[in-house]
Every structure is written in structure tokens, then in C-alpha cells.
Coordinates of C-alpha atoms in Angstrom, one line a residue:
M836 CA 0.1 -0.3 -0.2
S837 CA 1.4 3.1 -0.6
D838 CA -0.2 7.4 -0.7
R839 CA -0.8 7.0 -4.2
S840 CA -3.3 3.6 -4.1
P841 CA -6.8 5.1 -3.9
V842 CA -7.4 5.0 0.0
S843 CA -4.4 5.8 1.1
R844 CA -2.5 5.8 4.1
R845 CA -2.6 8.9 6.1
G846 CA -6.6 8.7 5.5
L847 CA -6.2 5.3 6.9
L848 CA -4.4 6.6 10.2
V849 CA -6.7 9.6 10.5
G850 CA -9.7 9.0 9.4
G851 CA -12.0 5.9 9.9
G852 CA -10.5 2.7 8.2
L853 CA -7.8 2.5 10.8
A854 CA -9.9 0.3 12.6
A855 CA -10.4 -2.0 9.3
A856 CA -6.8 -2.0 8.0
A857 CA -6.5 -3.0 11.7
A858 CA -8.4 -6.1 11.1
G859 CA -6.1 -6.9 8.2
A860 CA -2.0 -6.4 9.4
G861 CA -2.5 -10.0 9.9
V862 CA -1.4 -10.8 6.7
G863 CA 0.9 -8.8 5.9
V864 CA 2.3 -6.5 2.8
A865 CA 1.9 -7.7 -0.3
G866 CA 0.9 -11.1 0.3
V867 CA 3.3 -12.0 2.9
N868 CA 2.4 -14.0 6.0
V869 CA 4.8 -11.7 8.5
V870 CA 3.9 -14.0 11.4
G871 CA 4.6 -16.9 9.3
A872 CA 8.2 -15.2 7.9
R873 CA 9.2 -15.1 11.4
G874 CA 10.2 -18.7 11.4
D875 CA 9.7 -21.4 15.0
A876 CA 7.5 -19.9 16.9
S877 CA 8.5 -21.6 20.0
A878 CA 11.5 -19.4 19.5
P879 CA 10.7 -15.5 18.9
P880 CA 13.0 -13.4 18.3
P881 CA 13.8 -10.7 21.3
L882 CA 11.2 -8.3 21.1
V883 CA 10.8 -4.8 23.4
D884 CA 7.3 -3.7 23.4
F885 CA 6.7 -0.2 22.1
Y886 CA 3.7 -0.1 24.2
G887 CA 3.7 1.4 28.0
P888 CA 3.1 3.7 30.7
T889 CA 6.8 5.2 29.7
Q890 CA 8.9 5.4 26.4
A891 CA 11.3 1.8 25.8
G892 CA 15.3 3.1 24.8
I893 CA 15.3 3.9 28.1
A894 CA 15.5 1.4 31.1
T895 CA 16.0 -1.0 27.9
G896 CA 18.9 -2.6 28.3
M897 CA 22.2 -2.1 25.6
Q898 CA 21.7 -2.7 22.4
A899 CA 24.6 -2.8 19.7
H900 CA 23.7 -0.3 17.1
A901 CA 21.7 3.2 17.6
V902 CA 20.8 5.8 15.0
F903 CA 20.0 9.4 16.6
N904 CA 17.9 11.1 14.0
A905 CA 16.8 15.0 14.0
Y906 CA 14.3 17.1 12.1
D907 CA 12.9 20.3 11.7
L908 CA 9.6 20.9 10.5
L909 CA 8.6 22.2 7.5
P910 CA 6.9 25.3 7.6
E911 CA 3.2 24.8 7.2
T912 CA 3.7 22.1 9.5
D913 CA 0.5 23.0 12.5
A914 CA -0.6 21.3 15.0
E915 CA -2.7 19.7 13.9
A916 CA -0.2 17.9 11.0
A917 CA 1.7 17.2 14.5
R918 CA -0.7 15.4 15.8
R919 CA -0.9 13.1 12.5
L920 CA 3.0 12.9 12.0
L921 CA 3.1 11.6 15.4
T922 CA -0.1 9.7 15.0
L923 CA 1.7 7.6 11.9
I924 CA 5.4 7.3 13.8
T925 CA 3.7 5.7 16.8
D926 CA 2.1 3.0 14.8
D927 CA 5.4 2.4 12.6
S928 CA 6.8 2.6 15.2
A929 CA 5.0 -0.4 17.4
R930 CA 4.7 -1.9 14.4
L931 CA 8.0 -2.0 13.7
T932 CA 9.4 -3.1 17.4
R933 CA 6.7 -6.2 17.2
A934 CA 8.5 -7.4 14.3
E935 CA 5.9 -6.2 11.5
P936 CA 6.4 -3.5 8.7
A937 CA 5.0 -0.5 8.4
L938 CA 1.6 -0.2 6.4
N939 CA 3.4 0.9 3.4
D940 CA 6.7 -0.9 3.9
Q941 CA 8.6 -1.2 0.4
E942 CA 11.1 -3.9 2.4
P943 CA 8.5 -5.5 4.0
Y944 CA 10.8 -8.4 4.1
L945 CA 13.8 -6.3 6.1
A946 CA 10.8 -6.3 8.4
T947 CA 10.9 -9.7 10.1
V948 CA 12.7 -9.2 12.6
A949 CA 13.2 -7.0 15.6
A950 CA 16.6 -7.1 17.4
R951 CA 15.1 -5.6 20.8
L952 CA 14.3 -2.4 18.3
T953 CA 13.4 0.5 20.2
V954 CA 11.9 4.1 19.1
T955 CA 12.4 6.9 21.4
V956 CA 10.4 10.1 20.6
G957 CA 11.4 13.5 21.7
F958 CA 10.8 17.3 20.9
G959 CA 13.4 20.0 21.0
P960 CA 12.9 23.0 22.5
P961 CA 11.5 24.7 19.0
W962 CA 8.9 22.3 18.7
F963 CA 6.8 23.2 21.5
D964 CA 7.5 27.8 19.9
K965 CA 7.2 26.5 16.4
L966 CA 3.2 24.5 17.1
G967 CA 2.1 27.1 19.2
M968 CA 2.6 25.0 22.7
S969 CA 5.3 27.2 24.8
V970 CA 3.0 27.0 28.0
K971 CA 3.2 23.3 27.7
R972 CA 7.7 23.3 27.2
P973 CA 8.6 21.1 30.4
A974 CA 10.1 22.7 32.6
G975 CA 12.2 20.5 33.0
L976 CA 13.9 21.1 29.4
T977 CA 16.3 23.8 29.1
E978 CA 19.4 24.4 26.0
L979 CA 22.2 24.0 27.1
P980 CA 24.8 27.7 27.2
S981 CA 28.1 27.5 25.4
Y982 CA 30.9 25.8 27.2
K983 CA 34.5 27.6 26.6
I984 CA 35.0 23.3 25.3
D985 CA 32.4 23.5 22.7
R986 CA 33.4 23.6 18.9
L987 CA 29.7 22.8 17.6
Q988 CA 28.5 21.6 14.4
P989 CA 25.5 22.6 12.9
A990 CA 25.6 20.0 11.3
F991 CA 25.6 17.0 14.7
S992 CA 23.4 20.0 16.3
G993 CA 19.6 21.2 17.5
G994 CA 16.7 20.2 15.5
D995 CA 12.5 20.2 16.4
L996 CA 11.9 16.6 16.6
I997 CA 14.4 13.5 17.1
L998 CA 14.1 10.1 17.2
Q999 CA 15.8 7.8 19.1
L1000 CA 16.3 4.3 17.1
C1001 CA 18.6 1.5 19.1
A1002 CA 18.9 -2.3 18.0
D1003 CA 20.7 -5.9 17.7
D1004 CA 20.9 -5.5 14.1
L1005 CA 22.2 -3.1 11.5
L1006 CA 20.5 -4.3 9.2
V1007 CA 17.4 -4.5 11.3
L1008 CA 18.0 -0.5 12.5
S1009 CA 18.6 0.9 8.9
H1010 CA 15.7 -0.1 7.8
A1011 CA 13.2 1.6 10.6
A1012 CA 15.4 4.3 10.3
R1013 CA 14.6 4.7 7.0
Q1014 CA 11.0 4.2 7.1
L1015 CA 10.3 6.5 10.0
T1016 CA 12.7 9.2 7.9
K1017 CA 9.8 8.4 4.8
T1018 CA 7.3 8.6 7.4
V1019 CA 7.9 11.9 8.6
R1020 CA 9.4 13.4 5.4
G1021 CA 5.8 14.6 4.2
F1022 CA 5.8 17.1 8.1
A1023 CA 9.9 18.1 8.3
R1024 CA 13.2 17.7 6.6
L1025 CA 16.4 15.4 8.2
R1026 CA 18.3 17.9 10.0
W1027 CA 21.1 15.4 10.8
S1028 CA 21.2 12.0 11.2
Q1029 CA 24.3 10.5 14.0
H1030 CA 25.4 6.2 14.8
G1031 CA 26.8 4.8 17.3
F1032 CA 27.3 1.2 18.3
S1033 CA 28.0 -0.7 21.5
R1034 CA 29.5 -3.9 21.8
A1035 CA 27.1 -6.3 20.2
A1036 CA 26.1 -10.1 21.5
G1037 CA 29.5 -12.4 21.6
G1038 CA 31.6 -9.6 22.0
H1039 CA 31.5 -9.1 26.1
V1040 CA 33.2 -11.3 28.5
P1041 CA 31.7 -10.9 31.7
H1042 CA 34.3 -12.8 33.6
G1043 CA 37.5 -12.9 34.0
K1044 CA 40.0 -9.7 33.9
D1045 CA 36.8 -7.6 32.3
R1046 CA 34.0 -8.1 35.1
T1047 CA 32.2 -5.4 34.1
S1048 CA 28.7 -5.6 32.3
A1049 CA 29.3 -1.7 31.2
P1050 CA 30.9 -0.5 27.6
R1051 CA 33.6 0.3 26.6
N1052 CA 34.8 3.9 24.6
L1053 CA 37.0 3.5 22.1
M1054 CA 39.1 5.1 24.7
G1055 CA 39.2 2.3 26.3
Q1056 CA 38.0 3.4 28.8
I1057 CA 34.6 2.1 30.8
D1058 CA 31.6 4.4 31.2
G1059 CA 28.2 3.9 33.0
T1060 CA 29.6 2.7 35.8
V1061 CA 28.2 5.1 38.8
N1062 CA 24.3 4.3 37.1
P1063 CA 21.2 4.2 38.4
V1064 CA 19.7 0.7 38.4
A1065 CA 16.2 0.1 36.0
G1066 CA 14.0 -0.7 38.1
T1067 CA 14.4 0.2 41.4
P1068 CA 13.6 4.0 43.1
D1069 CA 16.6 5.7 42.4
F1070 CA 16.7 4.9 39.0
V1071 CA 12.9 6.4 39.1
A1072 CA 14.7 9.4 41.1
V1073 CA 17.1 10.0 38.7
V1074 CA 15.2 9.8 34.9
W1075 CA 11.6 10.1 35.5
S1076 CA 9.5 13.6 35.5
T1077 CA 7.4 14.4 38.3
E1078 CA 6.2 17.9 36.6
P1079 CA 1.8 18.1 36.8
G1080 CA 0.1 17.5 33.0
W1081 CA 1.6 16.3 30.8
F1082 CA 4.9 15.4 31.1
A1083 CA 4.5 13.4 34.5
G1084 CA 6.9 9.9 33.2
G1085 CA 8.5 11.8 31.0
T1086 CA 12.3 13.1 31.1
T1087 CA 14.6 14.8 28.6
M1088 CA 18.2 14.0 26.6
V1089 CA 21.4 14.6 26.3
L1090 CA 23.4 14.2 23.0
R1091 CA 26.7 15.4 23.4
R1092 CA 28.8 14.5 19.7
I1093 CA 32.1 14.0 22.0
R1094 CA 35.0 13.7 19.1
M1095 CA 37.9 11.9 20.7
E1096 CA 41.5 12.6 19.8
L1097 CA 42.4 9.1 19.4
D1098 CA 46.3 9.3 18.1
R1099 CA 47.1 11.4 20.6
W1100 CA 45.5 9.6 23.3
D1101 CA 47.9 6.8 22.4
E1102 CA 51.2 8.4 23.0
L1103 CA 50.4 8.2 26.7
D1104 CA 51.4 5.4 29.1
A1105 CA 48.8 3.3 30.9
I1106 CA 49.7 5.3 34.0
G1107 CA 49.4 8.8 32.5
K1108 CA 45.7 7.5 31.2
E1109 CA 44.0 6.2 34.4
L1110 CA 45.5 9.3 36.4
A1111 CA 43.5 11.1 33.6
V1112 CA 40.8 9.4 33.9
G1113 CA 40.7 7.8 37.7
R1114 CA 40.3 4.0 37.1
R1115 CA 42.1 1.8 36.1
L1116 CA 41.6 0.9 32.5
E1117 CA 41.5 -3.3 32.8
T1118 CA 39.1 -3.0 35.4
G1119 CA 37.3 0.3 36.1
A1120 CA 37.9 0.6 39.4
P1121 CA 38.9 3.4 41.1
L1122 CA 42.7 4.0 41.6
T1123 CA 42.1 3.8 45.7
G1124 CA 39.8 1.0 45.1
T1125 CA 40.0 -2.5 43.3
L1126 CA 36.5 -3.4 42.2
E1127 CA 35.3 -1.6 39.5
T1128 CA 31.8 -0.7 42.3
D1129 CA 34.2 0.5 44.5
A1130 CA 33.4 4.1 46.0
A1131 CA 36.1 6.4 45.0
D1132 CA 38.0 8.0 48.2
F1133 CA 39.0 11.5 46.7
G1134 CA 40.7 12.3 49.5
A1135 CA 43.5 9.6 50.1
T1136 CA 46.7 10.7 49.5
D1137 CA 49.9 8.8 49.1
S1138 CA 53.3 8.6 50.7
S1139 CA 53.9 12.3 49.6
G1140 CA 50.6 13.8 50.7
I1141 CA 49.6 13.9 46.8
P1142 CA 46.1 12.9 46.0
V1143 CA 45.5 9.3 44.9
I1144 CA 42.9 10.3 42.0
P1145 CA 43.8 13.8 40.7
N1146 CA 41.4 16.5 41.6
F1147 CA 41.1 17.1 38.3
A1148 CA 40.6 14.0 37.2
H1149 CA 37.6 12.7 35.1
I1150 CA 35.5 11.3 37.7
A1151 CA 36.8 13.0 40.5
R1152 CA 35.1 15.9 38.3
A1153 CA 32.0 14.3 37.5
A1154 CA 31.4 12.8 41.1
P1155 CA 28.4 14.0 42.0
R1156 CA 28.1 17.1 44.9
E1157 CA 24.5 16.5 45.5
E1158 CA 22.0 14.5 45.4
T1159 CA 20.0 15.6 42.5
D1160 CA 23.7 15.6 40.4
R1161 CA 23.5 12.7 39.1
F1162 CA 21.9 11.1 35.0
L1163 CA 21.6 7.9 33.3
R1164 CA 24.5 7.7 31.0
R1165 CA 23.8 5.2 27.5
P1166 CA 26.6 6.6 25.8
F1167 CA 27.8 4.7 22.8
N1168 CA 30.7 4.8 20.3
Y1169 CA 31.0 6.4 16.6
D1170 CA 33.4 6.2 13.8
D1171 CA 33.1 8.2 11.1
S1172 CA 36.8 8.1 10.1
S1173 CA 37.3 8.0 5.8
S1174 CA 40.4 9.1 4.3
T1175 CA 38.7 12.7 4.1
V1176 CA 38.5 12.9 7.7
P1177 CA 41.1 10.4 9.0
T1178 CA 40.3 10.9 13.2
D1179 CA 36.4 11.2 13.5
A1180 CA 36.1 9.1 15.7
G1181 CA 34.6 9.7 20.0
L1182 CA 31.9 9.1 21.2
L1183 CA 28.1 10.1 21.3
F1184 CA 27.3 10.5 24.7
C1185 CA 23.4 10.0 25.6
T1186 CA 21.8 11.4 28.8
F1187 CA 18.4 11.3 30.6
Q1188 CA 17.4 13.2 33.7
A1189 CA 13.8 14.6 34.8
S1190 CA 15.8 17.8 34.9
I1191 CA 17.9 19.4 32.3
Q1192 CA 19.3 22.6 34.2
K1193 CA 19.6 21.0 37.8
Q1194 CA 21.4 17.3 37.0
F1195 CA 23.5 17.8 33.9
M1196 CA 24.2 21.9 34.0
P1197 CA 26.0 21.4 37.1
V1198 CA 28.2 18.8 35.9
Q1199 CA 29.1 19.5 33.1
Q1200 CA 30.1 22.8 34.4
R1201 CA 32.5 21.3 36.3
L1202 CA 33.6 19.3 33.6
A1203 CA 34.0 22.1 31.5
E1204 CA 35.7 24.2 34.1
L1205 CA 38.7 21.8 33.8
D1206 CA 38.7 18.0 33.4
N1207 CA 42.0 16.5 32.4
L1208 CA 40.4 14.8 29.8
N1209 CA 39.7 18.0 28.2
D1210 CA 43.4 18.3 26.4
W1211 CA 41.8 14.9 23.7
T1212 CA 38.0 15.5 23.5
V1213 CA 36.2 17.8 21.8
P1214 CA 32.4 18.5 21.9
I1215 CA 31.4 19.1 18.4
G1216 CA 27.6 18.6 19.1
S1217 CA 24.9 18.8 20.8
A1218 CA 20.9 18.5 21.3
V1219 CA 18.5 18.2 24.0
C1220 CA 15.3 16.9 24.0
A1221 CA 12.1 16.0 25.8
L1222 CA 10.9 12.3 26.0
P1223 CA 7.3 12.3 26.4
P1224 CA 5.7 9.4 28.4
G1225 CA 5.0 6.1 26.1
C1226 CA 1.2 5.2 25.6
A1227 CA -1.3 2.6 25.5
P1228 CA -2.7 0.6 22.4
G1229 CA -5.4 3.7 20.8
G1230 CA -3.3 6.3 21.5
F1231 CA -0.4 7.7 20.2
V1232 CA 3.5 8.9 21.8
G1233 CA 2.6 12.9 22.9
E1234 CA -0.9 13.1 22.8
G1235 CA -1.1 14.7 25.7
L1236 CA 0.3 17.7 24.7
F1237 CA -3.4 18.0 22.1
S1238 CA -5.6 17.8 25.8

């Protein structure tokens, strides 16, 4: 089915044909039986439910691949058009995450596996202003100030609508991202797209010398040791917003593209690298401990009275000063190096927190003022967005904005 058919896809979703379309969804597109195409029903591929009180892709365990797409609304896209857009995104995402093709999917065979695909929808600050919804902009959504370490490029920054897609299979992810971009095309244009990766299944060693479950970045560091644990009251307090009204149960996202000067980093010996970070590279343990999970002792000194963990080591500057000074880290590596740009590699540093101003900005300010790692890293992209709460079947992400 395409938008050129007598009954358009958009008409089905935003008009009275939605129920009829859903009734025929089990047949699949172009005669493909989606359920049968998945293979043995006793061993279904891993699925992450799109529907729920909170959006997937936040508390979800890290997937192997990610793509972040940012879009700018077209001038003619008003609030009613935005409502239709979110209805379409929700329908596409719900189908793709349960290993079914979208309604107008022209490659349905690529949608028969989900590989823990998640789609997370976010609204940048301009979204609210352009749609006449400034009064509904969450208090926790704050634009970041200009930091002296920033070398931001428009090609990696800003955006009205931001989609985070994650999956364990790159083909699944690429197909889903392309499908959603086609859906968005009538309402917004693609501003930028950033691709990241973490460790795939089979690429992680949970025992032996490497005892951590947190991912490593391209500098060899373990990233995410002090994260709140999903399913705990601590996670709820750090991540989910308690603002009254439509945003309750939502969160905010910060995405910072941090280029790493890996060639110069390689010039350091292991001791120099560990002093810059404040942790042992092999185990992730703080220099004052033996296990990754040991609390760092920032007051410990050696026999000469010199701090074991330097005052300007990365973990010393990033350590919380207040109880609210925390957030969830969900970073992905990127490597876009090529013959023309040989050293474009680093980290897509993605965080989730109830309030950017109260939780993320104090930490980022300390890092910008003085962090030993600033000699080998430079932020070249930055974007923020509000992620609304999830939705139930029959609803759509962000529906509270329109009530």
C-alpha cells in the first residue's frame, strides 16, 4: 500500500479507516504472512514492547547499534499536522518493534525481525515554539549554555523532532530508520543523522579480567559504572519527571557528540591514561579501589601527600556534589573516519534525567571548567529534547500535548 493507492495510508490512520486497516494487518504487506516469516514460533526474536507508561529505549538494556535522527518542522506543519505526524510515527514504531512491516513498507521482508528494536520520540525546544505550545514546554527541558570547550557544528546540533532508534541488528535498524524518515518527510526535513555502536552479543566478556557489564568507549574506558539501576526507586527518582500535567512520567535527553583525539591519546602510557580518568583501565576500579563498583576515595593521598586520584581527574570532576546531581548515561561510540576525515571518532554521549538544568548542567559545567580529559576530547555536537511518557495501544506518543 502506498500514498498513491485509492485509500491512502495517511487517510487510514487519521480517518475512519484505522480499524479496518488493523483488522487486515495479520496478512502482512504484499501477501507476506508476517508471523510465518519469523520462523519457529517457539523461538521468537526478542521484542521490546513499544507501548507502556514510559517510552522504551531508556530503561532498556543497551543494544548494539543506535541511530539518532533530528528533523526540522516544515513551515506549513501546524499543531494539527504535528498530531497526525505523531500518530503515524507511533503506528510505524509499534509495528516495526513487534517485527511487522509498517503499512506502506516497501521492503516488508526486512521487518520480520525486531532484534530488540526500540524507537524513542523526543521534542526539541523549537518544537513547542513553532507549534504555538510554548506554555506546555516542560520545565525540565533547558537549552545548554555555550561552554568554552565546545566546538559545535550545526550538522550535529539542534533539532525540532529527535528520534532515537536502537537495535541489536544493523540491518533492522537501518530499515526502521529509513522507514520512519519516509513517514516524517511530509511534515519535517532531516536535519542530521548520527550513528553509534556498542558491544554486540558475543563481543562482551563478563568474567575474567573484564568483570564489568558497562560498555567501553574508544579510549578504552568503562562508561556507566555509577548509573542508577533500572527498576529501582533510585532510577525512578533520577530519570522520570514528576512535573504535573502531560509530562509526568517523561524525561529529558541530552546528546553530546564528543570527538576523541585518539592518536594523541595513544601517546600516553597506561599510568598517564589512568591518572587522567581516575580509574584503572583494565578493571574500571577507581585508583583507590580494587573493583569497578568500589566508591572512589577522593581524599586518599600517597606517602608524599599527593591525592591518589588527581583533583582534576575525570571522575573527580564528574562526581555528584548534590543528591540531585546525577543522570542516566547511555552512550554509544561512533567512528565516521574516512579517507577525507581520518580521525572522526568518539562518543555519542547520551543522558537521561528529569531536569537538564538541575541534574546535567552542574556536572557539565565542572567538566568544562577543568577536566583532564579535555586535552583529548572536544564536543562538536549538542542537542536536547523532552521525551514524553509512553502511550497505550490506540493512543500515540505525545498525545498529552493536544488535550
